[in-house]
PDB file of C-alpha atoms and ligand atoms in Angstrom:
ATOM      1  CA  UNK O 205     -79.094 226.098 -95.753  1.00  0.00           C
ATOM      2  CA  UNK O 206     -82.096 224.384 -94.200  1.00  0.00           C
ATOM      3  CA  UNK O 207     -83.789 223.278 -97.607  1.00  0.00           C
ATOM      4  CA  UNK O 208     -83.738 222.305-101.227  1.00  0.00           C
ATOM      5  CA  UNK O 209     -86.721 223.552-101.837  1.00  0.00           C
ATOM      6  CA  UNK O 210     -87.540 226.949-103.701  1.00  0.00           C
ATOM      7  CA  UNK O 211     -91.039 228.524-103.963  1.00  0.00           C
ATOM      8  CA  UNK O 212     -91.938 230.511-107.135  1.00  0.00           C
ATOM      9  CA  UNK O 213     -94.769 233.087-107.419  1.00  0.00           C
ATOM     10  CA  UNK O 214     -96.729 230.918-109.731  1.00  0.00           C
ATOM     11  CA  UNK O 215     -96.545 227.449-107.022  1.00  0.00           C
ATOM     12  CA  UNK O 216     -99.910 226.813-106.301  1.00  0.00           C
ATOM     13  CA  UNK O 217     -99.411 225.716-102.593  1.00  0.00           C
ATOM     14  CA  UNK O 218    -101.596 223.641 -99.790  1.00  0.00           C
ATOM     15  CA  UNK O 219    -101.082 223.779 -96.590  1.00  0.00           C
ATOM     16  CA  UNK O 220    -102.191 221.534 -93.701  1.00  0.00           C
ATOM     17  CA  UNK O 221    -101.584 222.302 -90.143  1.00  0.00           C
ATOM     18  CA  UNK O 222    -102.798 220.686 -86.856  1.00  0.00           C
ATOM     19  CA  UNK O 223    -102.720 221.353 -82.960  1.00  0.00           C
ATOM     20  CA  UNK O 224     -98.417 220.562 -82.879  1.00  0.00           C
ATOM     21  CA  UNK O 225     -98.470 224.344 -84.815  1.00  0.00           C
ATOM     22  CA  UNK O 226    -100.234 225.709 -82.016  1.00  0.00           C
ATOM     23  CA  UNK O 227     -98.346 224.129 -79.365  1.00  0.00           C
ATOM     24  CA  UNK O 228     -95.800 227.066 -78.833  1.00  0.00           C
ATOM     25  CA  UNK O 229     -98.935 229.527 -78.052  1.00  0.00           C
ATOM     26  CA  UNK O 230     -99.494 226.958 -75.496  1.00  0.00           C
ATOM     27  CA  UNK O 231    -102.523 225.069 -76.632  1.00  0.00           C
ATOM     28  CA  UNK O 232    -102.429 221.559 -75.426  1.00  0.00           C
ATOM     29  CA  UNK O 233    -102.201 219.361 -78.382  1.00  0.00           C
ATOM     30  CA  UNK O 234    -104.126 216.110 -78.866  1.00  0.00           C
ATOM     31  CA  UNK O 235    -101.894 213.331 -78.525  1.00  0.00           C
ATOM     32  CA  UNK O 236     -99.499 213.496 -76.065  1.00  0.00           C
ATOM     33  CA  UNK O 237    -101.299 212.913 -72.642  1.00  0.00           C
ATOM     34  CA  UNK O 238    -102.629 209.233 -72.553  1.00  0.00           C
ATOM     35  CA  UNK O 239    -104.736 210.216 -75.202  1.00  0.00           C
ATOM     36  CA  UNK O 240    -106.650 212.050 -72.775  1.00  0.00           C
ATOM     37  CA  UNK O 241    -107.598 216.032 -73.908  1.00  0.00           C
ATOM     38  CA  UNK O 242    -107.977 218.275 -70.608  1.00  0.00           C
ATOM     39  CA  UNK O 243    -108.527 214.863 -68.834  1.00  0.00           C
ATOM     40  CA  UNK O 244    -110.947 213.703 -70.956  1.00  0.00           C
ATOM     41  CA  UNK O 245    -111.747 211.130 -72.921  1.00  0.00           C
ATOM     42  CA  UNK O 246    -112.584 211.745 -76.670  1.00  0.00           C
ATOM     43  CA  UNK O 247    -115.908 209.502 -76.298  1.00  0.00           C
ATOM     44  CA  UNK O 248    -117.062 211.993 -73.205  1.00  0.00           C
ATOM     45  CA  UNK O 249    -116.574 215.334 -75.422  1.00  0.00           C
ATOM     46  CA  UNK O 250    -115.505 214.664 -79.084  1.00  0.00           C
ATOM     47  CA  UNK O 251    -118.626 212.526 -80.264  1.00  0.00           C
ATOM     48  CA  UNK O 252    -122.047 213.140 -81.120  1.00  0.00           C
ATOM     49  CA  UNK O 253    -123.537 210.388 -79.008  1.00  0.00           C
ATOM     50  CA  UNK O 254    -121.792 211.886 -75.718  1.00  0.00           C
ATOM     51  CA  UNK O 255    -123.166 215.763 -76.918  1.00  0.00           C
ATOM     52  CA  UNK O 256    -126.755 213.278 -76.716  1.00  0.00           C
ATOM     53  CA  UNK O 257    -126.072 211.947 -73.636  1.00  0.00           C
ATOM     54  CA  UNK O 258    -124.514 214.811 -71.682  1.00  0.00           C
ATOM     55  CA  UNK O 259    -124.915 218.513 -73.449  1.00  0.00           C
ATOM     56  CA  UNK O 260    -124.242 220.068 -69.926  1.00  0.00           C
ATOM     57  CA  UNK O 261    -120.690 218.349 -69.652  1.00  0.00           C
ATOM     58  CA  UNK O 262    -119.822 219.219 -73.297  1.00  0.00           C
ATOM     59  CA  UNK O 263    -120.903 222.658 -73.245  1.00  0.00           C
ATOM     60  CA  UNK O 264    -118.654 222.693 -69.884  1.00  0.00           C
ATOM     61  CA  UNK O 265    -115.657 221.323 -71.127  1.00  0.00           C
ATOM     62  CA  UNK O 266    -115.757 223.437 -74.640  1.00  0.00           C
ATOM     63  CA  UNK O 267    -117.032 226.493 -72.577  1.00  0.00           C
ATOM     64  CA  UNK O 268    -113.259 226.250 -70.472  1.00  0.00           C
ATOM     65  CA  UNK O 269    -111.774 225.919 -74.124  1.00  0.00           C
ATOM     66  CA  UNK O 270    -113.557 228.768 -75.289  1.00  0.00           C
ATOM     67  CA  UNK O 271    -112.158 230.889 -72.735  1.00  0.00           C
ATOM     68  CA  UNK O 272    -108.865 229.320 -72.577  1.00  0.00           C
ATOM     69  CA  UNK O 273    -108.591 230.639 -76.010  1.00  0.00           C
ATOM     70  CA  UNK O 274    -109.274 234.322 -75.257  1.00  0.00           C
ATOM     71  CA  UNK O 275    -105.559 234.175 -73.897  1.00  0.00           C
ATOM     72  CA  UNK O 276    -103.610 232.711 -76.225  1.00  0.00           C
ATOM     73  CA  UNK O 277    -101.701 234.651 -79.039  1.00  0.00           C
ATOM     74  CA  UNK O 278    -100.317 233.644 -82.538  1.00  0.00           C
ATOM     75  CA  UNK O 279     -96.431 232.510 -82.673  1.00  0.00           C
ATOM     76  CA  UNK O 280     -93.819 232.505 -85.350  1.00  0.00           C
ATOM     77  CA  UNK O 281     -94.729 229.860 -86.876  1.00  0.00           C
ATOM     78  CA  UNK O 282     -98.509 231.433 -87.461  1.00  0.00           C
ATOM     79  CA  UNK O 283     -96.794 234.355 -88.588  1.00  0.00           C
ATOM     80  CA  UNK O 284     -94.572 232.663 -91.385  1.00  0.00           C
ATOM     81  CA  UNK O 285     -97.163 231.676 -93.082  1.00  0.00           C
ATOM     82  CA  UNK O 286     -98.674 234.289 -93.463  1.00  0.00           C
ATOM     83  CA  UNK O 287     -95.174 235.958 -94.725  1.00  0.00           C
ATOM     84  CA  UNK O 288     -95.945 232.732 -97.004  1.00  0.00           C
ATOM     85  CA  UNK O 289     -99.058 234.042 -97.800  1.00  0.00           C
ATOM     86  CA  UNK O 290     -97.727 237.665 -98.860  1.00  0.00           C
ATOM     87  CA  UNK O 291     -95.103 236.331-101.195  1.00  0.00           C
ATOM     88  CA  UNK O 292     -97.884 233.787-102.757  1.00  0.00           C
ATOM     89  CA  UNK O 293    -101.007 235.833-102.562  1.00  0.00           C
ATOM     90  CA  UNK O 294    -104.492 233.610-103.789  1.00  0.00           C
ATOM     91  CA  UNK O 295    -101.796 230.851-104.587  1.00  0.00           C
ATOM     92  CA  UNK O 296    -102.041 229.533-101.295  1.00  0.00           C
ATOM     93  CA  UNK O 297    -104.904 227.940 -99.213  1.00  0.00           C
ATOM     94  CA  UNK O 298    -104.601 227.239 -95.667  1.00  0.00           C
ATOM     95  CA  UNK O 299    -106.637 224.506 -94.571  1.00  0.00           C
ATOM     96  CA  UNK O 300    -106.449 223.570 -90.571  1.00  0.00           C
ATOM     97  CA  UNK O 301    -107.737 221.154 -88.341  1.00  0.00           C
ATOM     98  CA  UNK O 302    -107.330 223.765 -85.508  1.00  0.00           C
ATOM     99  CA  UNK O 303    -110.306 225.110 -84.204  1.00  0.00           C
ATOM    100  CA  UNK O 304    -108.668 228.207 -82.517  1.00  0.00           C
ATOM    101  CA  UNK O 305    -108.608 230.948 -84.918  1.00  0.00           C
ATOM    102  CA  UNK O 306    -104.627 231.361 -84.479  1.00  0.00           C
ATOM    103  CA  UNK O 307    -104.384 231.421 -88.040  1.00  0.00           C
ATOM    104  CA  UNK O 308    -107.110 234.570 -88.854  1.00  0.00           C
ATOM    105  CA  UNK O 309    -105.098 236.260 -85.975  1.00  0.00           C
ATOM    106  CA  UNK O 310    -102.400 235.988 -87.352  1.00  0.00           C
ATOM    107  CA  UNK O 311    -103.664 237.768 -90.323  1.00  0.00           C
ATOM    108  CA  UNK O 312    -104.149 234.928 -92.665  1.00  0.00           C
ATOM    109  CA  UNK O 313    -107.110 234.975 -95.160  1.00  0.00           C
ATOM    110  CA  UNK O 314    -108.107 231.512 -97.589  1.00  0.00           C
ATOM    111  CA  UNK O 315    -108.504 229.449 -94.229  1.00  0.00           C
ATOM    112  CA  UNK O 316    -110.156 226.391 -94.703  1.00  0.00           C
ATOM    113  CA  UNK O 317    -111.239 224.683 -90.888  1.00  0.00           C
ATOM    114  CA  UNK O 318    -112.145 221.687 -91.738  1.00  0.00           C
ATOM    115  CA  UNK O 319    -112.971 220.483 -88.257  1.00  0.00           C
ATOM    116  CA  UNK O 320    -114.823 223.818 -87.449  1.00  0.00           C
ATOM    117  CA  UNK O 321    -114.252 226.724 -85.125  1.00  0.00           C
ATOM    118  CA  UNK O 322    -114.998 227.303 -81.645  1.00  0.00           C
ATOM    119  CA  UNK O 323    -115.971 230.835 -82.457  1.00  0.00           C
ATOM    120  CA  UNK O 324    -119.523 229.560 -83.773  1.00  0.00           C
ATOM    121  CA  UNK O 325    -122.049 227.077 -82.877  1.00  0.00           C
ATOM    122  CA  UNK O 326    -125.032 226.142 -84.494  1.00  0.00           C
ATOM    123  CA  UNK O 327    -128.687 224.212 -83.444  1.00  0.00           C
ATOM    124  CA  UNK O 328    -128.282 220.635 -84.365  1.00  0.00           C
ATOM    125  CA  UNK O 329    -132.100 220.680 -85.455  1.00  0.00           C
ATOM    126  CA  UNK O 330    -133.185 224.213 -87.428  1.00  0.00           C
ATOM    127  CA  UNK O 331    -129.176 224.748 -88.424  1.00  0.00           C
ATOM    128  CA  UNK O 332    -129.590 228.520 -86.927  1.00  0.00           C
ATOM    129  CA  UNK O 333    -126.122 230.234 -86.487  1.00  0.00           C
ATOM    130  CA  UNK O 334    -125.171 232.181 -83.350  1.00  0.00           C
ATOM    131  CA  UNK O 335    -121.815 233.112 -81.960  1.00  0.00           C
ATOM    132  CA  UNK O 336    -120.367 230.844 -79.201  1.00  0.00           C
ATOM    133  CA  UNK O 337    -119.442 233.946 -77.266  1.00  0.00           C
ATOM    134  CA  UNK O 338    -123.452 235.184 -77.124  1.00  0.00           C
ATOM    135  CA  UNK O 339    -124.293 230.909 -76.116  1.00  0.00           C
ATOM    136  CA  UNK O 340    -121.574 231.412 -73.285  1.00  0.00           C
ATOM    137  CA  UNK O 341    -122.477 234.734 -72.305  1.00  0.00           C
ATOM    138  CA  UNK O 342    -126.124 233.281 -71.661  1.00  0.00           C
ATOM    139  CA  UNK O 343    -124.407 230.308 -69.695  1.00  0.00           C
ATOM    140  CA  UNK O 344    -122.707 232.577 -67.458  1.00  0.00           C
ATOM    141  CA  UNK O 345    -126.137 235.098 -67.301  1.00  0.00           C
ATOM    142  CA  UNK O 346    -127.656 231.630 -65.990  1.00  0.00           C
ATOM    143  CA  UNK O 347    -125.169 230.305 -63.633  1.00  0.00           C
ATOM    144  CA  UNK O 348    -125.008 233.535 -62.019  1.00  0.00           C
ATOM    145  CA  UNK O 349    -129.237 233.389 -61.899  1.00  0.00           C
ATOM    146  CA  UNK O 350    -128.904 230.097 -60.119  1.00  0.00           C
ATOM    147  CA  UNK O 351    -131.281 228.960 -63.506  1.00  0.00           C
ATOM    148  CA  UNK O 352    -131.735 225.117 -63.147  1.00  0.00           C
ATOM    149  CA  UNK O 353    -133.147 224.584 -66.768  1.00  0.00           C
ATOM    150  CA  UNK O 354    -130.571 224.289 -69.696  1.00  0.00           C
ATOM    151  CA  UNK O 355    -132.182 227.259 -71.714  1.00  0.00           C
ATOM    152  CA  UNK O 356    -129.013 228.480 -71.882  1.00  0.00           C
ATOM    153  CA  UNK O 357    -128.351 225.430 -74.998  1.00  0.00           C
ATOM    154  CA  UNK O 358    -131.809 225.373 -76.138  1.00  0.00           C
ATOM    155  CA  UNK O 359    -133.215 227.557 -79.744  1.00  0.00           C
ATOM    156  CA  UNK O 360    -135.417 229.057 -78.928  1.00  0.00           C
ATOM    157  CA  UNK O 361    -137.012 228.726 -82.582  1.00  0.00           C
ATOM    158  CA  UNK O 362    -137.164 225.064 -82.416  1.00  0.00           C
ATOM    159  CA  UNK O 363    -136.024 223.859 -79.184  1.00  0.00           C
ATOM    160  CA  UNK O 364    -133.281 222.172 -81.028  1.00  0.00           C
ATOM    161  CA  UNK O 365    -130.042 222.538 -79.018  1.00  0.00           C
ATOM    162  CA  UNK O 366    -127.052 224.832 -79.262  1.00  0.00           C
ATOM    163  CA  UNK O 367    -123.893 222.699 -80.078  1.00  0.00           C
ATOM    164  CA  UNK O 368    -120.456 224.141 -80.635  1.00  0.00           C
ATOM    165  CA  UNK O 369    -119.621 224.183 -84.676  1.00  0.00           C
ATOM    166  CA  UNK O 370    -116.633 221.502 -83.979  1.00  0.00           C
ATOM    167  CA  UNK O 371    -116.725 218.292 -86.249  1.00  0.00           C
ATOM    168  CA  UNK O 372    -116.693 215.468 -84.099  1.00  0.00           C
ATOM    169  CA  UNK O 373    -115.238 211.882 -83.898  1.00  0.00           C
ATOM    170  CA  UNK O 374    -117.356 209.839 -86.526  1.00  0.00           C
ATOM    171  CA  UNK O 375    -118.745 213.365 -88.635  1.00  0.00           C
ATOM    172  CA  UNK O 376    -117.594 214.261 -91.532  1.00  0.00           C
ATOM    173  CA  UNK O 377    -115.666 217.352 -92.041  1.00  0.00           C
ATOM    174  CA  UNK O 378    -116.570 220.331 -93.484  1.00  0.00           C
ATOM    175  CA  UNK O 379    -115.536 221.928 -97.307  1.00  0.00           C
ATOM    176  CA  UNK O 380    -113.956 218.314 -98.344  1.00  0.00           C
ATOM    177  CA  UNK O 381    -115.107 219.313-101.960  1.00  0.00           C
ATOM    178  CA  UNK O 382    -113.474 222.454-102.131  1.00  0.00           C
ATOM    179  CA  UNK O 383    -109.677 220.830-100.631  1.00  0.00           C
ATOM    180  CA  UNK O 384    -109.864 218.085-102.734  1.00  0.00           C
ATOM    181  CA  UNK O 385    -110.165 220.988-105.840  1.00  0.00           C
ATOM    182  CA  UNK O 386    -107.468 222.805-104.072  1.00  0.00           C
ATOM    183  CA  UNK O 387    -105.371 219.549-103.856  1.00  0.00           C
ATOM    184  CA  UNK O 388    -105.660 218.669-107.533  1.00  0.00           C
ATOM    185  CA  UNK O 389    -104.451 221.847-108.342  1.00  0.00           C
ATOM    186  CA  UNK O 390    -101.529 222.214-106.279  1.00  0.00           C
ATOM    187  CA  UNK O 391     -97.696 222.390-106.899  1.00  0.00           C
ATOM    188  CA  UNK O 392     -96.489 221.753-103.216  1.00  0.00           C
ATOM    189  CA  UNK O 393     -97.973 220.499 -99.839  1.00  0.00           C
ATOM    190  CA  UNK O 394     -96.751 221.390 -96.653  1.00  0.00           C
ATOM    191  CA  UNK O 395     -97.767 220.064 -93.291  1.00  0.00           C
ATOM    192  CA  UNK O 396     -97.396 221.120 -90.327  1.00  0.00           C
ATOM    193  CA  UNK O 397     -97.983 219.809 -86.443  1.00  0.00           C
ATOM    194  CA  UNK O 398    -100.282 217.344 -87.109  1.00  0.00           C
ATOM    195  CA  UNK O 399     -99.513 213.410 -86.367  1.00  0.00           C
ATOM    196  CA  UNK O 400    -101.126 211.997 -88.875  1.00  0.00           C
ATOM    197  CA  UNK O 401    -103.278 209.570 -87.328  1.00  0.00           C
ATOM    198  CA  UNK O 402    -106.683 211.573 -87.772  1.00  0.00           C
ATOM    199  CA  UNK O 403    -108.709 210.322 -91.393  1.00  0.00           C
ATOM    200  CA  UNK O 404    -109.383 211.862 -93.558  1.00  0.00           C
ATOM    201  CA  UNK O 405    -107.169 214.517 -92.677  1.00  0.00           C
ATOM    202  CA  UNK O 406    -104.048 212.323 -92.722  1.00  0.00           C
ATOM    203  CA  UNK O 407    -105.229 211.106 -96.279  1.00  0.00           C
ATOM    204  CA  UNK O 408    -104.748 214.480 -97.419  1.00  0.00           C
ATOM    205  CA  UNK O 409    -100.722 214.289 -97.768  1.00  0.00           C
ATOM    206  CA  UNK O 410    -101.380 211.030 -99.630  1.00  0.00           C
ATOM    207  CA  UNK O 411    -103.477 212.179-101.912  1.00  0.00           C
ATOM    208  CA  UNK O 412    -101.347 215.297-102.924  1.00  0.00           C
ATOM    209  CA  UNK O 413     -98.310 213.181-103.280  1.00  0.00           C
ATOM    210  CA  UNK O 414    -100.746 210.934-105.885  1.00  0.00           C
ATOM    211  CA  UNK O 415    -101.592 214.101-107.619  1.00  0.00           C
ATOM    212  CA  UNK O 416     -98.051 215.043-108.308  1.00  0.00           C
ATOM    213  CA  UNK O 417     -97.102 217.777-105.492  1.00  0.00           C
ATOM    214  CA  UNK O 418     -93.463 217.918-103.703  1.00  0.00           C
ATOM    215  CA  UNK O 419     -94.402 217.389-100.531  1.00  0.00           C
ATOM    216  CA  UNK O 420     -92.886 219.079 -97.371  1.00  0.00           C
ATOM    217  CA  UNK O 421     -93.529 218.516 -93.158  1.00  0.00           C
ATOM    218  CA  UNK O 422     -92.474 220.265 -90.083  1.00  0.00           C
ATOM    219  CA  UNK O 423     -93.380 218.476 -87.176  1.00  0.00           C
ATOM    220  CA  UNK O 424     -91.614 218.001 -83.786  1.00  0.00           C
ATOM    221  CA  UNK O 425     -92.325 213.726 -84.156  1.00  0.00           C
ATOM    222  CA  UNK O 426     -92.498 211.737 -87.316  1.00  0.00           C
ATOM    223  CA  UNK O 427     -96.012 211.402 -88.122  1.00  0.00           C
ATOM    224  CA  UNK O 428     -97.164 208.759 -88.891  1.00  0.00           C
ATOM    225  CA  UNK O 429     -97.966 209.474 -92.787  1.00  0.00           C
ATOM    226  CA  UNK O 430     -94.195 210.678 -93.325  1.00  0.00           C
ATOM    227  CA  UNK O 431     -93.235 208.178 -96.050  1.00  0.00           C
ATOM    228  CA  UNK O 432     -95.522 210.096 -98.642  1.00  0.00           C
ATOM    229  CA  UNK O 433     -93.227 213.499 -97.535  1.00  0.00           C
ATOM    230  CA  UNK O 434     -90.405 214.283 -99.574  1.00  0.00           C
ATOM    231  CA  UNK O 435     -88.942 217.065 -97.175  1.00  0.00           C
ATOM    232  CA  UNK O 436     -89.189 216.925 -93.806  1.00  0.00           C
ATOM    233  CA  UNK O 437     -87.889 218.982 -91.134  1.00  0.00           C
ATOM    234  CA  UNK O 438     -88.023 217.402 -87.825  1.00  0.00           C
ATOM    235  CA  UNK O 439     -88.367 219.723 -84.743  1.00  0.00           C
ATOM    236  CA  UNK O 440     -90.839 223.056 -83.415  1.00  0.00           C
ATOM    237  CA  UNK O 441     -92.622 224.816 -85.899  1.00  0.00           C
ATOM    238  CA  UNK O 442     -92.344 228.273 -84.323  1.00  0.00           C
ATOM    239  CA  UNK O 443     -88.359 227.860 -84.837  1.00  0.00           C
ATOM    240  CA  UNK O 444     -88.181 226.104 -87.878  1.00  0.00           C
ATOM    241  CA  UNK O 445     -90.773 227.730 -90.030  1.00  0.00           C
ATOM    242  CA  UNK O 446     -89.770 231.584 -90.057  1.00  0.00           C
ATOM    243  CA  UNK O 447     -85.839 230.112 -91.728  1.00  0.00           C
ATOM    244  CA  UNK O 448     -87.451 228.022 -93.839  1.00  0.00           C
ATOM    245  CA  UNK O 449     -90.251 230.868 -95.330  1.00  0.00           C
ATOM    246  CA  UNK O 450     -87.219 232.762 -95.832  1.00  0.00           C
ATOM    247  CA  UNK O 451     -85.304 230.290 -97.228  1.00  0.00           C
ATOM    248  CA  UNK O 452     -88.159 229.660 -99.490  1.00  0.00           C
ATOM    249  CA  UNK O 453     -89.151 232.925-101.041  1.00  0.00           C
ATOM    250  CA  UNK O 454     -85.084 234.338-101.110  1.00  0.00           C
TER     251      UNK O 454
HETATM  252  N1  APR N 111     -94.128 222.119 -83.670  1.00  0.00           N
HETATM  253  C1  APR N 111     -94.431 221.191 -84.584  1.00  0.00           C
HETATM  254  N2  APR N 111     -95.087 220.051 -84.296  1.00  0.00           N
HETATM  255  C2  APR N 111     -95.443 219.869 -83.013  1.00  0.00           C
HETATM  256  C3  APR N 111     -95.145 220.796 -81.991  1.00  0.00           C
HETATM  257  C4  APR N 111     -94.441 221.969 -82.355  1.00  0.00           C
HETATM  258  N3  APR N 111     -94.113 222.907 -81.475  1.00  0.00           N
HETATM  259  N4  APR N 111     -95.636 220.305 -80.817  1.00  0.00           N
HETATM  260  C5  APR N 111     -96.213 219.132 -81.098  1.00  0.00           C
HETATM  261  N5  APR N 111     -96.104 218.847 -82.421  1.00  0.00           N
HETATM  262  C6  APR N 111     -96.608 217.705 -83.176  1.00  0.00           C
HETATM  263  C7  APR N 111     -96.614 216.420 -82.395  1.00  0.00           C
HETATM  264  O1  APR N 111     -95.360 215.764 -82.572  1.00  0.00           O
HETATM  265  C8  APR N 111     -97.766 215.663 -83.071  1.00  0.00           C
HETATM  266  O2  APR N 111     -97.291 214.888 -84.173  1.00  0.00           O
HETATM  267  O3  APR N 111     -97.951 217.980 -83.491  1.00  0.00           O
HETATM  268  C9  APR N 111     -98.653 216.767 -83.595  1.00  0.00           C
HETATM  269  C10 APR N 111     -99.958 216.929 -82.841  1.00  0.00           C
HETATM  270  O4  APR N 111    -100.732 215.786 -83.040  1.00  0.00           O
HETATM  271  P1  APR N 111    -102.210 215.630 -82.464  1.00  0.00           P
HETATM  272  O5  APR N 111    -102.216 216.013 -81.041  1.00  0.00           O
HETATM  273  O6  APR N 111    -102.666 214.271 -82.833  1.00  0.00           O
HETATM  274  O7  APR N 111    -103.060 216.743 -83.233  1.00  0.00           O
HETATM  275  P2  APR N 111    -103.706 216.695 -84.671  1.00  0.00           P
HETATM  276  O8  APR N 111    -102.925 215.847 -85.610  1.00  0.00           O
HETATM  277  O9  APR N 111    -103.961 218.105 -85.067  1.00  0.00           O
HETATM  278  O10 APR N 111    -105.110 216.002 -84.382  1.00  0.00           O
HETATM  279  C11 APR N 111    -105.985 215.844 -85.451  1.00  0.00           C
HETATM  280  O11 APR N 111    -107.671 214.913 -84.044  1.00  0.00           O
HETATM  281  O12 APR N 111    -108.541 215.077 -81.926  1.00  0.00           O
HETATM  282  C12 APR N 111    -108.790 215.313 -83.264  1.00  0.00           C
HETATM  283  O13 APR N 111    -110.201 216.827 -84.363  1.00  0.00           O
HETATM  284  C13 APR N 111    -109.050 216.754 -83.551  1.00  0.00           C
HETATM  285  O14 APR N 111    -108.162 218.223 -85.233  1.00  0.00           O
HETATM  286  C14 APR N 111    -107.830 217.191 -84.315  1.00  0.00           C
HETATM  287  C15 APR N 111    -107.410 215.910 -85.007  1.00  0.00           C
END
């Protein structure tokens, strides 16, 4: 018996997940490397002012993302919650800070990103949507033209420029009306792979815990918020999480 914990049909349930649930599909996580992501620095690719300064280098370094993506595949742990999600139906919202779509391939629906997606990107002056997969399709087109002008980024509506729909460092994250609702409202929070150290995602767990949910983590390290969970379960999420969803719903 891994838990005390017992979900009913009627448990109105939040979930938070973050890069550490995507580690066993083998996405780097955030944290681990000298604070460094793909050997770079957050202020060279995470930040609005270094998109300004050098689009080229950001489109690079989210374009080798992009495609790193193509390859990877959900794991258990995606695929518990969404066993999660069959047993609790509308009941639960999934709301991520990953940007890699694991969850929808796994089969989830209700997904929240808060931080985005790398599947879209948008012009940072007329707000025009276009897939990130037509923008890198162009880039390639161009490369292989031996095209010296950055078209590639550039709308051609407004001339605004083509930027990845990620929320950056110091940008406020998307639907934060809608998960505070969802927050009120809930029963139980779970979190998963996430260290805690990213606002205001990290205030999330707080605020549940003020609004009266149990409160539950997986994560391989104590985050650094784990004084407002109630149940945690130290260790991977892809071996922990099918027991426990089992455990849960029995
Ligand atoms: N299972 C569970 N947890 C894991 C696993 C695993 N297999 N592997 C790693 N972890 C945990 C780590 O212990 C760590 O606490 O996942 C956490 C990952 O932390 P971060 O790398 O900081 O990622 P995250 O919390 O999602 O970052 C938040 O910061 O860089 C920004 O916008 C970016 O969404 C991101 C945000």
């Amino acid at each position: 018996m891994l838990t005390k914990t017992k979900f009913t049909k009627n448990d109105k349930l939040v979930i938070l997940t973050g890069a550490g649930i995507s580690a066993e599909s083998g996405v780097k996580t955030f944290r681990d490397s000298d604070g460094l992501w793909e050997n770079h620095s957050v202020d060279e690719v995470a930040t609005p002012e270094a998109f300004n300064r050098n689009p080229r280098l950001v489109w690079d370094f989210y374009t080798a993302r992009f495609k790193q993506l193509q390859n990877v595949k959900p794991n258990p742990a995606h695929f518990a919650i969404k066993k999660l999600q069959d047993f609790l139906g509308e009941n639960l919202t999934l709301i991520t800070q990953n940007i890699d779509g694991l969850h929808q391939a796994a089969g989830n629906t209700n997904i929240i990103e808060m931080h985005g997606s790398i599947a879209d990107s948008y012009c940072n002056k007329c707000r025009r949507r276009i897939t990130t997969v037509e923008l890198i399709t162009n880039l390639d087109q161009g490369q292989s033209n031996k095209c010296t002008q950055p078209w590639w980024f550039s709308c051609e509506k407004c001339k605004g420029q083509f930027r990845p729909n990620i929320v950056w460092f110091g940008e406020i994250p998307h639907h934060l009306d809608k998960i505070t609702r969802r927050i009120q409202q809930c029963t139980k929070f779970l979190v998963i792979g996430t260290s805690g150290t990213v606002y205001p995602a990290a205030q999330l767990l707080v605020l549940a815990k003020r609004f009266g949910a149990d409160t539950i983590g997986v994560n391989l390290d104590r985050p650094e918020n784990v004084s407002y969970i109630d149940e945690f379960h130290q260790g991977k999420s892809g071996k922990l999480l099918p027991f426990l969803v089992a455990e849960w719903t029995s």
